[in-house]
XYZ file of C-alpha atoms in Angstrom:
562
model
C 80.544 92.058 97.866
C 79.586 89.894 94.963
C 75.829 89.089 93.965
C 75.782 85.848 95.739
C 76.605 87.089 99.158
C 74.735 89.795 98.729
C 71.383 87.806 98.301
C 72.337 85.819 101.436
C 73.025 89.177 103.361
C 69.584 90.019 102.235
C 68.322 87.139 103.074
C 69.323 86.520 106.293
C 68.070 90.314 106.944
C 64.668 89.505 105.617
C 64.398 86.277 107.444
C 65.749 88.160 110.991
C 63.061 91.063 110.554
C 60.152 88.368 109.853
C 61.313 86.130 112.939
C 61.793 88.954 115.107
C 58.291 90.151 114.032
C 56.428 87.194 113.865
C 58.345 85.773 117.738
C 56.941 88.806 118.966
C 53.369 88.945 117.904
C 53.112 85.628 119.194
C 54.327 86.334 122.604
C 51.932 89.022 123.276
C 48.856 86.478 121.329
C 50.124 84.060 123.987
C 50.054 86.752 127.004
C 46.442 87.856 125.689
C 45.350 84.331 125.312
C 46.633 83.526 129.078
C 45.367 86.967 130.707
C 41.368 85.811 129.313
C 41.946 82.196 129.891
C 43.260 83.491 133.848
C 40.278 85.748 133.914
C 37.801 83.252 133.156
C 39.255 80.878 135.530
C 38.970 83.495 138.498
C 35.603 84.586 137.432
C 34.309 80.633 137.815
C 35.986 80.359 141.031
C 34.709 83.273 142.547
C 31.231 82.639 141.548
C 31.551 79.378 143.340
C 33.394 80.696 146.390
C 30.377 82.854 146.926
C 27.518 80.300 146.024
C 29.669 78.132 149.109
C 29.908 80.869 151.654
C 26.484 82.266 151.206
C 22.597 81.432 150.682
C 22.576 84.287 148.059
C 19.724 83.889 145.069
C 20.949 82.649 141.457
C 19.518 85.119 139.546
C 20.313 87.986 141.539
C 23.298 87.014 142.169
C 23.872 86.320 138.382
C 22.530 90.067 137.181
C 24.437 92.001 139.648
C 27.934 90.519 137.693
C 29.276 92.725 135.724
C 29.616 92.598 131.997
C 26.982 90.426 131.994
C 26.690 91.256 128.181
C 30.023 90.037 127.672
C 29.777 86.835 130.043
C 27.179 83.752 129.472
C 27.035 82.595 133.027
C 24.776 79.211 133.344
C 24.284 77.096 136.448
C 22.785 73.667 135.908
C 21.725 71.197 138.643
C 23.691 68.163 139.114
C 21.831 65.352 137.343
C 19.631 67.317 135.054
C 20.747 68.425 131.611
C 18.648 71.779 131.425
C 20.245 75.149 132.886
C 19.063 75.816 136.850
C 19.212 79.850 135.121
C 20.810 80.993 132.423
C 21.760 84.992 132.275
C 21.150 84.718 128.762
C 18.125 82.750 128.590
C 19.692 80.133 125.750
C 18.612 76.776 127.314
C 22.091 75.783 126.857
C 21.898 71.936 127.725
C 25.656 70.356 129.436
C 28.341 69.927 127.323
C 28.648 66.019 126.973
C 32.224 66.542 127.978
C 31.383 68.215 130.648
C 33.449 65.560 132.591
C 36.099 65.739 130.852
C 36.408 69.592 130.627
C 35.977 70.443 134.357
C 38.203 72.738 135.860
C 39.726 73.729 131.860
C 39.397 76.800 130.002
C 38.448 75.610 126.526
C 37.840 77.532 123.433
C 34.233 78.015 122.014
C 31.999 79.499 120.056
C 29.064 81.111 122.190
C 25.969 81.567 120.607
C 24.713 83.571 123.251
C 27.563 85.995 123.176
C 27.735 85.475 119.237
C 31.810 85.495 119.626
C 34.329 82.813 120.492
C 34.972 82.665 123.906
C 36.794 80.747 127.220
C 34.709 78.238 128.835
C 35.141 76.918 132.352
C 32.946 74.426 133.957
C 33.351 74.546 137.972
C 31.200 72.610 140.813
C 30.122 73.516 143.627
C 31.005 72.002 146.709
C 28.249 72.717 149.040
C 25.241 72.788 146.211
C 24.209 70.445 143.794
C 25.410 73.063 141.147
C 27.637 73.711 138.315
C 28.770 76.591 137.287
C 29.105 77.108 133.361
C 31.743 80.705 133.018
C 32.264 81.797 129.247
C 33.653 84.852 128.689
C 34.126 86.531 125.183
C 37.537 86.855 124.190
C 39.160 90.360 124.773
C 40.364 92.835 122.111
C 43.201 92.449 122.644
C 43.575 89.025 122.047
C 41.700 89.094 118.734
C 44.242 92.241 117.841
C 46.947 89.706 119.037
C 45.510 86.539 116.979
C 45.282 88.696 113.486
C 48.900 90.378 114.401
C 50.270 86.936 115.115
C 48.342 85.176 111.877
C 47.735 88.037 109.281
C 50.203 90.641 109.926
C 53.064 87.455 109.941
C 52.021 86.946 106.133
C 51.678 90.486 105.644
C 55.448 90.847 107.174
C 56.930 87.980 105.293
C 55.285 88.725 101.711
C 57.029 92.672 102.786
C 60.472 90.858 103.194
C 60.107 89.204 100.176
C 59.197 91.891 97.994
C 62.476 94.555 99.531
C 64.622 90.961 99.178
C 63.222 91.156 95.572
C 63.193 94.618 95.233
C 66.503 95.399 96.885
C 68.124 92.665 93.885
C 66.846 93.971 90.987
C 67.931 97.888 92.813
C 71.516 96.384 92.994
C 71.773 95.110 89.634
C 69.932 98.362 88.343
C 72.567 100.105 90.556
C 75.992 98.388 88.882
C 74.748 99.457 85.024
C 76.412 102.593 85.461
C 78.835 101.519 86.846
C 80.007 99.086 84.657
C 79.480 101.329 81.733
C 82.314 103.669 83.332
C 84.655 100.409 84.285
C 84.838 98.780 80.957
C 85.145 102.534 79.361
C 88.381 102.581 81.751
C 89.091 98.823 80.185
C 88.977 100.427 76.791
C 91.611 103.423 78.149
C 93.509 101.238 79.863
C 93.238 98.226 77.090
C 93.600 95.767 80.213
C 92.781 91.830 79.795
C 90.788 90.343 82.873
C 92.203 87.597 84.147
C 90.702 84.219 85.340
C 86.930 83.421 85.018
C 84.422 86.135 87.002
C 81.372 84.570 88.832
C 79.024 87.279 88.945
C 78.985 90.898 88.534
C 80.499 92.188 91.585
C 83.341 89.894 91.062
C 83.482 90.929 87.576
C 83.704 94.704 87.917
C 86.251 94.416 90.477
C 88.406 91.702 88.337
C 88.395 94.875 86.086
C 89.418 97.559 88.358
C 92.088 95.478 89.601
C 93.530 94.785 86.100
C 92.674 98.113 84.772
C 94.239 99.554 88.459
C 97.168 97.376 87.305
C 97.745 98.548 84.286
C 96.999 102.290 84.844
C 99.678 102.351 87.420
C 102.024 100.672 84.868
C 101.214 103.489 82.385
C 101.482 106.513 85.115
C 104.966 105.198 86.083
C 105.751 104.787 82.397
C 104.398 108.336 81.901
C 106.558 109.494 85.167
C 109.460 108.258 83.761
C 108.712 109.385 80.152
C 108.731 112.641 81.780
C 111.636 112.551 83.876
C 113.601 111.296 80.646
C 112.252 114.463 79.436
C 112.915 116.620 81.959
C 116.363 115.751 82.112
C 117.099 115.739 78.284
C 115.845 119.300 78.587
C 118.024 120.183 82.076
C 121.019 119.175 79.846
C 120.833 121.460 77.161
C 122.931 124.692 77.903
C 120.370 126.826 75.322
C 117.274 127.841 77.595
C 113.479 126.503 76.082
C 110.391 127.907 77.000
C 107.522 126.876 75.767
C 104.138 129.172 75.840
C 100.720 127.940 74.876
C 97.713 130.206 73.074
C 96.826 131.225 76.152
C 100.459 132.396 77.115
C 100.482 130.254 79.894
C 104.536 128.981 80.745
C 103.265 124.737 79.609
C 107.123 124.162 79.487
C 110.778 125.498 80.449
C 114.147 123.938 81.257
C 116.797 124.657 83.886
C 118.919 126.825 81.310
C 116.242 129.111 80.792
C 115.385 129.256 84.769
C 119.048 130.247 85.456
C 118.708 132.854 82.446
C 116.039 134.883 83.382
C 116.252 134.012 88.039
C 113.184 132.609 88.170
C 112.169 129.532 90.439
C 110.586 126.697 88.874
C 107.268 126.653 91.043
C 106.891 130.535 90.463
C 106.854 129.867 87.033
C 104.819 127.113 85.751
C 101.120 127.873 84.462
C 102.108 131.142 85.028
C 101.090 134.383 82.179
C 103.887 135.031 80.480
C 103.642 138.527 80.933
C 103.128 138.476 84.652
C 106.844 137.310 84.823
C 110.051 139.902 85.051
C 111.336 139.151 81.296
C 113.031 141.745 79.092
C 110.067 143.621 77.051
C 111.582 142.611 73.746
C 111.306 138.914 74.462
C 107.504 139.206 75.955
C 106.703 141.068 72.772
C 107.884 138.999 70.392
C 106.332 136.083 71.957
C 103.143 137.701 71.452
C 104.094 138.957 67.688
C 104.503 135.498 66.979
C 101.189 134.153 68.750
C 99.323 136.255 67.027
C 100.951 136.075 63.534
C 101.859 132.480 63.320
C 105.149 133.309 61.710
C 108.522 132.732 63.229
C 111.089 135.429 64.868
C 115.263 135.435 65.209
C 116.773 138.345 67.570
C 120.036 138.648 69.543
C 118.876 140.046 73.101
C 121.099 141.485 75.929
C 120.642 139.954 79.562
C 122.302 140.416 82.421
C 125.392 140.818 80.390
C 125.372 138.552 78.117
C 124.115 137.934 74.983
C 121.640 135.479 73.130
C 120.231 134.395 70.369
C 117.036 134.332 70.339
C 114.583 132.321 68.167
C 110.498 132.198 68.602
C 108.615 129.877 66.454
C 104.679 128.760 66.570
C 103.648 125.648 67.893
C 100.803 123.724 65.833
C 100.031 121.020 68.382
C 96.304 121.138 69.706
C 98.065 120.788 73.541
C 99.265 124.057 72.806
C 95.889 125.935 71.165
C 94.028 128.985 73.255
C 91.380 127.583 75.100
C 89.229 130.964 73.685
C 90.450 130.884 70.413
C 91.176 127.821 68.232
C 93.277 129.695 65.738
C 95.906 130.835 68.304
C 98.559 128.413 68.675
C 101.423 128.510 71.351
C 105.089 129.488 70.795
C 108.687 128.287 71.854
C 111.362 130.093 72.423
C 114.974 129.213 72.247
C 117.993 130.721 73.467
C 121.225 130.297 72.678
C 124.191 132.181 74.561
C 126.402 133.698 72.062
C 128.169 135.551 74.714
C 131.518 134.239 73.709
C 131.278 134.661 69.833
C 129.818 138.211 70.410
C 132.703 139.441 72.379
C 135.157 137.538 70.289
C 133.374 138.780 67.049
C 133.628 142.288 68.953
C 137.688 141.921 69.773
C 138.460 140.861 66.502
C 136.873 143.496 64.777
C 138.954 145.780 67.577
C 141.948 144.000 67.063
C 141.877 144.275 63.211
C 141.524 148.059 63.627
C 143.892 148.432 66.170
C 146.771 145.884 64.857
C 146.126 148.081 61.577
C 146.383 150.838 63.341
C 149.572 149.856 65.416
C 151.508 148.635 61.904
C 150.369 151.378 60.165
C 152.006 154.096 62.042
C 155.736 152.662 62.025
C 154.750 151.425 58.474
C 153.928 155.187 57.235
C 157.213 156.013 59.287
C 159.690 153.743 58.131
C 157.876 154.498 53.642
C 158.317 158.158 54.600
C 161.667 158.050 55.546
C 163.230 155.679 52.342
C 161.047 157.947 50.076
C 162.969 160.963 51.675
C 166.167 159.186 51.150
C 165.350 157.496 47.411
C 164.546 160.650 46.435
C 167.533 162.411 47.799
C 165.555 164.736 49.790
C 168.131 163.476 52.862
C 171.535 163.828 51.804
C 173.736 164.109 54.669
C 175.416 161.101 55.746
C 174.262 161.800 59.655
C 170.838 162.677 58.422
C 170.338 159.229 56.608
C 172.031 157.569 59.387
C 169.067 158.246 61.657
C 166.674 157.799 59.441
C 168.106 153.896 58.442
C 168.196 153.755 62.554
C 164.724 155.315 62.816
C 163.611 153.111 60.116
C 165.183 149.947 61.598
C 163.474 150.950 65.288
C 159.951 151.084 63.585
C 160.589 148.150 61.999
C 161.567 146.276 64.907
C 157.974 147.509 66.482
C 156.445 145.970 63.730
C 158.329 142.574 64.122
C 157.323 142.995 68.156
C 153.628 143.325 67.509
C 153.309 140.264 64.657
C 155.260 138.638 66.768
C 153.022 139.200 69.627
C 150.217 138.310 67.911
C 151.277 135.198 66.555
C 151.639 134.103 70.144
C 148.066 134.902 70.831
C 146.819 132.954 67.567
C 148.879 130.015 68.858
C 147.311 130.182 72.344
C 144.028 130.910 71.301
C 143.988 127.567 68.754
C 144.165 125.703 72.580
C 146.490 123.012 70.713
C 148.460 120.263 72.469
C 151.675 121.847 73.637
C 155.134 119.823 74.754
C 155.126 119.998 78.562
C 157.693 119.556 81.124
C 158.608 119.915 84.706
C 160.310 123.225 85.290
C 161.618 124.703 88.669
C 160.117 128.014 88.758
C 162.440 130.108 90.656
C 165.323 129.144 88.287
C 163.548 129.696 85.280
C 162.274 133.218 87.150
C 165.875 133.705 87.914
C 166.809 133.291 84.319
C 163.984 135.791 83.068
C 165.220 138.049 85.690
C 168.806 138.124 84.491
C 167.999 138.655 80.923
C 165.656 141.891 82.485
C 168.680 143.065 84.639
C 170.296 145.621 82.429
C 167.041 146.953 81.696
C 166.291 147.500 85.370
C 169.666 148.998 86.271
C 169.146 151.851 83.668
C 166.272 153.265 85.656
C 168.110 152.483 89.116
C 165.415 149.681 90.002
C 166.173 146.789 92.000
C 165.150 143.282 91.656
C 164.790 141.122 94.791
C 163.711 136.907 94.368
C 162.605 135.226 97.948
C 160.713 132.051 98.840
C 161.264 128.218 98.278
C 160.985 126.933 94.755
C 158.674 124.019 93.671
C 157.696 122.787 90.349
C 154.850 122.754 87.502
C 154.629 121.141 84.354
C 154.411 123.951 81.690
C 155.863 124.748 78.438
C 159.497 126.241 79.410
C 158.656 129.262 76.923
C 154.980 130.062 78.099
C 156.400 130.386 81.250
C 159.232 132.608 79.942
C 156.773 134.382 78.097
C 154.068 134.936 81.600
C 156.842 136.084 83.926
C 158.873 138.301 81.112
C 155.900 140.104 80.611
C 155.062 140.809 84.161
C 158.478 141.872 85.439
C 158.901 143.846 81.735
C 156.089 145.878 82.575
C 157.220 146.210 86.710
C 160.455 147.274 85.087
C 159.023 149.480 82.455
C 156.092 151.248 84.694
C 158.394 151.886 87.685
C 159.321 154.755 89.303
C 163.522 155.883 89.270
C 165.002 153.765 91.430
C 162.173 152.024 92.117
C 162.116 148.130 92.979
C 160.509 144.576 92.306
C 160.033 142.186 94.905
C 159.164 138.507 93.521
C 158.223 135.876 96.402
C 158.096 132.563 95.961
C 155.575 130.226 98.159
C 155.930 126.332 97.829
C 152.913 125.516 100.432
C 150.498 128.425 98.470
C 152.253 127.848 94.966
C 151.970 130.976 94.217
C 154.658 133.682 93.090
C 153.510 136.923 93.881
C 155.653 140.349 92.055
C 155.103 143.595 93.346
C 156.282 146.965 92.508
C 156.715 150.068 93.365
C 155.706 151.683 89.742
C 152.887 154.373 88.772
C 149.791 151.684 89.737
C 147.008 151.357 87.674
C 143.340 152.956 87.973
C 140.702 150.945 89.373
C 138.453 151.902 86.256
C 141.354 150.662 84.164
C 142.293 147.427 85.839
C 139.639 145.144 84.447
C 140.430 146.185 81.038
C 144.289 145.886 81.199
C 144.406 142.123 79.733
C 142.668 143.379 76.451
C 144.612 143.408 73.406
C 146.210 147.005 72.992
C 144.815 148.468 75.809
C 147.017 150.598 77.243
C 146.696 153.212 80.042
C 149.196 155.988 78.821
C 149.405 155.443 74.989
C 152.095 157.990 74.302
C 154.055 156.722 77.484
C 153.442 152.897 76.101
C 154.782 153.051 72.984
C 157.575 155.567 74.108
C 158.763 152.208 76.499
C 158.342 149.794 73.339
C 155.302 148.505 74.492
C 152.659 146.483 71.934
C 149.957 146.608 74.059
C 149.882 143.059 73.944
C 152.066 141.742 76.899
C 149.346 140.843 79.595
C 146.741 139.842 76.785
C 149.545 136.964 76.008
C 149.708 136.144 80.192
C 146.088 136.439 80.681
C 145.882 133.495 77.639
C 148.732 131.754 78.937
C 146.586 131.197 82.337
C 143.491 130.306 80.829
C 145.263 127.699 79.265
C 147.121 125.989 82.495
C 144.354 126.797 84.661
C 146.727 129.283 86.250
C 144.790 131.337 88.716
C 146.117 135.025 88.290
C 144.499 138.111 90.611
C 145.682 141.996 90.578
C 146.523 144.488 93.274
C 146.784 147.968 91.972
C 146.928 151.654 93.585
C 148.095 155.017 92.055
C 151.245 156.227 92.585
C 151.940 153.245 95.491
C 152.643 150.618 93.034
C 151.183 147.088 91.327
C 151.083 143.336 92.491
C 150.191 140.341 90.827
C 149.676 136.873 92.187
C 150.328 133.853 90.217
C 148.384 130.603 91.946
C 149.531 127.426 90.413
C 147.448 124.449 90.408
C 148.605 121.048 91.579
């Protein structure tokens, strides 16, 4: 409501009250003024209706009426301007318009009674006599008469003072007020529009541009944040950020999935309330209290990160308690992969060193013992040249092995083509034949061909390796079985060898791992052969799972992707 209806709304109040007030003070003044002017009337005619029916004496007629004190009853001859009798002894003399005035109450001032009263002049029928009835107004009427007069102008001048008062209250009321809505102007920096009347008008002008314009900013902030939010979601290193009080102000989805914890359970939360490895929750606080930054490589569930805490200087971020305690933000960085590959080729170094070392040592110690004629006899240095030219060939195996694995592990482009897979199986299989036959094992294919675009000697290279080892690890006159699926796409080769340990069958496709050492290298084996295939998969997507029990035998199944 603006100021200008609100002083009509006033006013119209003010102006109701002092009608309703002063309409009813004057219809009671006029019931009170009727009820004596009635009264007066009946006392006249009654006084006549018993001067008619009887002979009954003036004056005692006159003292016997009661309230005499507060009635001036005066009879006067017919003719004669003196009172006949007069209960109050005043000589009045007749009213000149006495007339005129018969039979009408008229107000006077009585001497007799001292008061205004009603005066009634009636006449007697059956005497020469008229009757002069005043009677002094009630209380109730003069109550009335001052209500109706005084207490109108009392009423009004009330009305106008609250219609006053109530204005200057209202505009007392909206300093406040205002004060607080151009404040939120200043936040907000909004422009009213269009021209204001009053101050109502004005204030809400304000709101609603100020309204405007803090809505723009919320949804501005909203999607400031959401912008935020997902620039933080994206990165795969996990962020948390702590403030002085240790209170979680900030973390992002990687560091959620890190650590298992729900986004609601986490936010505003103490820091050490959560389930976080001790070495991380003390840190945090080493660096909180020390202002000085932190780098450590922690273990979780597995896998390994780098971890860097450094202080936070922003006043969003101080202790509430302490000023000089600043927040903290922590950032992970998985360096699961580098660890382990760090770790392998530190292993693979020592055991490739270790691999071409012993046939190395082998094949010097045997052309020492023949350069320095130590072996002499022609049969004698015959098997050490062969001996020599057996470790030799080892050695050749094994760099050649691992030069496979450097070329599959640089992920390069490499020439593709269609190939049928049962042929090319077939073709491995031949080449494997005479090897198989030595040890009396037989080698079945079954199953409907169907093709995949692979490089012709990866493939040689996955299924050689398999069937070599089938072959190798078999019992005597043992056999493989290799099925071929077309709706699956999947070739599945099972034998009937030693079988592998369940403790040993997750660590199988590391490089020169090998379950019987002595038994592996007796068979030629590098240690290297299902470290190649597992790499070979990787890189076609090649889905490849293991079935192994002791002494029953070992299957592998080959899925190939569309």
């Amino acid at each position: 409501m603006d100021k200008k209806r609100f002083l009509i709304k006033n006013l119209i109040i003010s102006l109701t009250v002092f009608l309703v007030y002063w309409v009813t003070s004057v219809f009671f003044y006029g019931t009170s003024t009727r009820s004596d002017r009635n009264e007066t009337a009946m006392l006249a005619d009654n006084i006549v209706m018993r001067l008619d029916d009887g002979n009954e004496d003036i004056s005692t007629f006159c003292l016997a009426t009661k309230d005499s004190e507060f009635m001036h009853i005066t009879f006067y001859d017919v003719g004669i301007s003196s009172p006949t009798y007069d209960n109050h002894e005043t000589g009045l003399p007749v009213d000149p318009d006495f007339n005129s005035e018969r039979n009408v109450v008229t107000m006077k001032n009585d001497k007799a009674l001292k008061s205004d009263a009603f005066v009634i002049y009636r006449e007697c029928k059956k005497r020469t006599l008229v009757v002069r009835v005043a009677k002094a107004v009630s209380t109730g009427y003069v109550v009335a008469k001052n209500l109706a007069l005084y207490g109108s102008i009392v009423v009004f001048l009330l009305c106008a003072a609250a219609y006053v008062g109530s204005y200057f209250q209202f505009k007392r009321s909206l300093i406040p007020l205002k004060q607080q809505i151009l404040k939120l102007q200043e936040i907000t920096q909004a422009n009213p529009s269009g021209e204001y009347r009053d101050d109502i008008s004005y204030l809400a002008f304000i709101l609603r541009d100020s309204r405007h314009k803090l809505v723009k900013q919320l949804e501005e902030t909203r999607i400031s944040n959401q912008k935020l939010d997902f620039i933080l979601d994206s990165f795969s290193q996990g962020l948390v950020v702590l403030d002085g009080n240790y209170k979680v102000v900030m973390i992002n989805e990687a560091a959620l999935n890190i650590f298992n914890f729900e986004r609601e359970d986490v936010q505003g939360r103490h820091f050490d309330t959560l389930s976080t490895p001790p070495n991380i929750t003390s840190n945090f606080s080493m660096v909180i209290q020390m202002n000085k930054g932190i780098d450590f490589v922690e273990k979780i569930d597995g896998r390994y990160y780098q971890c860097v805490i450094n202080p936070i200087q922003y006043q969003w971020a101080k202790s509430i308690v302490k000023e000089d305690k600043s927040g903290a933000s922590l950032l992970m960085v998985d360096i699961t992969e580098d660890y382990n590959s760090s770790k392998m080729k530190k292993e693979f170094f020592a055991n490739a060193s270790h691999e071409l070392k012993s046939p190395l040592t082998t094949t010097i110690g045997y052309l020492q013992l023949i350069e320095n004629g130590t072996i002499s006899d022609e049969e004698e240095v015959n098997n050490a040249i062969n001996k020599c030219v057996a470790n030799s060939s080892r050695m050749n195996k094994i760099i050649s092995d691992m030069l496979t694995l450097s070329s599959l592990e640089r992920e390069s482009l490499r020439p593709v083509e269609e190939v049928d897979v049962y042929s090319l199986t077939e073709s491995v299989v031949d080449a494997l034949r005479f090897q198989a036959e030595e040890k009396g094992i037989s080698i079945e294919q079954t199953g409907e061909s169907f093709g995949f675009k692979i490089n012709a000697e990866d493939f040689d290279r996955l299924i050689k390796n398999i069937v070599e080892n089938a072959i190798k690890y078999n019992k005597e006159n043992g056999s493989v079985t290799i099925s071929f699926s077309r709706s699956d796409r999947t070739i599945v080769i099972k034998d009937t060898g030693i079988g592998i340990a369940s403790e040993n069958q997750a660590r199988i496709f590391e490089r020169f791992f090998r379950v019987d050492k002595a038994r592996s290298r007796k068979n030629g084996g590098t240690g290297l052969g299902l470290a190649i295939v597992k790499h070979i998969c990787n890189y076609y997507d090649i889905t490849l799972e293991l079935e192994s029990q002791l002494d029953v035998g070992t299957t592998f199944r080959i899925t190939f992707p569309e």
